[in-house]
Amino acid sequence: MRTEIRYRDVLTRSARVRVGELGSGRPIVLVHDLFGSHEDFEPILAALAAKMHVILLDLPGFGESE
């Protein structure tokens, strides 16, 4: 089953950051490690989103952020 993520870009003074959200409830923020992206969390997203509001982002310079 594919989990649908709602994406948006957040503009900061120095970068455009890609943020994804799914699910509802208590929030949890997922931040990848060095050389990663939000896609690293794909295997666990459905389970987390079933109970929580999941917020994931790509750090500046990684994934779909600039």
Backbone as numpy.savetxt, mean C-alpha at the origin, in Angstrom:
# Nx Ny Nz CAx CAy CAz Cx Cy Cz
-8.42 -15.58 -5.46 -9.26 -14.39 -5.46 -8.37 -13.14 -5.46
-8.64 -12.23 -6.35 -7.87 -10.99 -6.47 -8.46 -9.94 -5.53
-7.61 -9.29 -4.77 -8.03 -8.24 -3.86 -7.94 -6.90 -4.58
-9.04 -6.14 -4.58 -9.06 -4.86 -5.28 -8.52 -3.76 -4.37
-7.47 -3.13 -4.82 -6.82 -2.06 -4.07 -7.20 -0.73 -4.70
-7.60 0.23 -3.88 -7.90 1.59 -4.35 -6.61 2.40 -4.24
-6.09 2.85 -5.37 -4.83 3.59 -5.39 -5.06 5.08 -5.54
-4.14 5.85 -4.98 -4.11 7.30 -5.20 -2.67 7.75 -5.06
-2.37 8.88 -5.65 -1.04 9.47 -5.54 -1.09 10.63 -4.56
-0.15 10.68 -3.66 -0.03 11.76 -2.70 1.20 12.58 -3.09
0.99 13.86 -3.34 2.09 14.74 -3.73 2.68 15.40 -2.50
3.98 15.26 -2.33 4.70 15.94 -1.26 5.58 17.00 -1.90
6.32 17.70 -1.10 7.22 18.72 -1.66 8.30 18.10 -2.54
8.68 16.87 -2.24 9.81 16.29 -2.97 9.48 15.05 -3.79
8.26 14.52 -3.69 7.98 13.27 -4.39 6.48 13.05 -4.58
6.18 12.11 -5.48 4.82 11.61 -5.64 4.84 10.20 -5.05
4.00 9.98 -4.04 3.98 8.70 -3.33 2.69 7.96 -3.67
2.81 6.71 -4.10 1.66 5.88 -4.42 1.16 5.22 -3.14
-0.14 5.39 -2.86 -0.77 4.83 -1.67 -1.93 3.95 -2.11
-2.04 2.79 -1.54 -3.15 1.88 -1.81 -3.92 1.61 -0.53
-5.24 1.42 -0.67 -6.08 1.12 0.49 -7.08 0.04 0.13
-7.40 -0.79 1.11 -8.44 -1.79 0.94 -8.93 -2.21 2.31
-10.12 -2.81 2.32 -10.70 -3.28 3.57 -11.26 -2.14 4.41
-11.78 -2.50 5.57 -12.32 -1.51 6.50 -12.09 -2.01 7.93
-12.24 -1.10 8.85 -12.02 -1.43 10.25 -10.80 -0.71 10.79
-10.18 -1.31 11.77 -8.99 -0.73 12.39 -7.85 -0.65 11.37
-7.17 0.51 11.27 -6.14 0.66 10.24 -4.82 -0.04 10.58
-4.16 -0.50 9.54 -2.80 -1.01 9.63 -2.04 -0.46 8.42
-0.84 0.04 8.64 -0.02 0.61 7.57 1.13 -0.34 7.28
1.27 -0.72 6.02 2.33 -1.63 5.59 3.35 -0.85 4.77
4.60 -0.89 5.20 5.69 -0.20 4.51 6.75 -1.23 4.15
7.10 -1.30 2.89 8.09 -2.28 2.41 9.48 -1.94 2.91
10.37 -2.92 2.79 11.77 -2.71 3.16 12.55 -2.21 1.95
13.84 -2.07 2.12 14.71 -1.57 1.06 14.61 -2.45 -0.18
14.47 -1.85 -1.34 14.36 -2.51 -2.64 13.04 -3.25 -2.84
12.04 -2.97 -2.03 10.75 -3.62 -2.17 9.72 -2.69 -2.77
8.46 -3.10 -2.69 7.33 -2.29 -3.11 6.08 -2.82 -2.42
4.96 -2.16 -2.67 3.70 -2.61 -2.06 3.34 -4.03 -2.50
3.86 -4.46 -3.64 3.56 -5.80 -4.15 4.10 -6.91 -3.25
5.06 -6.59 -2.39 5.61 -7.58 -1.47 4.54 -8.12 -0.52
3.48 -7.34 -0.29 2.45 -7.73 0.67 1.27 -8.46 0.04
1.30 -8.65 -1.28 0.17 -9.27 -1.97 -0.29 -10.60 -1.36
0.61 -11.49 -0.93 0.15 -12.78 -0.39 -0.70 -12.66 0.89
-0.59 -11.57 1.63 -1.33 -11.46 2.89 -2.46 -10.43 2.86
-2.63 -9.72 1.74 -3.60 -8.63 1.69 -5.04 -9.09 1.92
-5.46 -10.15 1.30 -6.85 -10.60 1.44 -7.17 -10.92 2.89
-6.27 -11.61 3.57 -6.51 -11.97 4.97 -6.57 -10.73 5.86
-5.67 -9.79 5.65 -5.69 -8.56 6.45 -6.92 -7.71 6.16
-7.26 -7.56 4.88 -8.38 -6.71 4.48 -9.72 -7.26 4.95
-9.80 -8.54 5.23 -11.05 -9.13 5.73 -11.40 -8.58 7.11
-10.41 -8.07 7.84 -10.66 -7.61 9.20 -10.18 -6.19 9.48
-9.38 -5.62 8.57 -8.76 -4.33 8.85 -8.78 -3.41 7.62
-8.55 -2.14 7.87 -8.35 -1.15 6.81 -6.86 -1.13 6.53
-6.45 -1.70 5.41 -5.04 -1.83 5.06 -4.61 -0.63 4.22
-3.53 0.00 4.64 -2.94 1.12 3.91 -1.52 0.70 3.56
-1.21 0.70 2.27 0.15 0.36 1.86 0.69 1.44 0.96
1.99 1.59 0.99 2.59 2.64 0.18 3.94 2.21 -0.36
4.30 2.87 -1.44 5.64 2.71 -2.01 6.44 3.91 -1.56
7.55 3.67 -0.90 8.42 4.76 -0.49 8.93 5.51 -1.72
9.26 6.80 -1.57 9.77 7.56 -2.72 10.95 6.85 -3.38
10.86 6.74 -4.71 11.92 6.09 -5.47 11.74 4.60 -5.66
10.68 4.02 -5.10 10.44 2.59 -5.20 9.05 2.33 -5.76
8.87 1.14 -6.35 7.55 0.74 -6.86 7.00 1.77 -7.82
5.78 2.25 -7.54 5.12 3.21 -8.41 5.22 4.64 -7.90
6.05 4.88 -6.89 6.30 6.24 -6.41 7.47 6.83 -7.19
7.60 8.14 -7.11 8.72 8.82 -7.78 9.68 9.38 -6.76
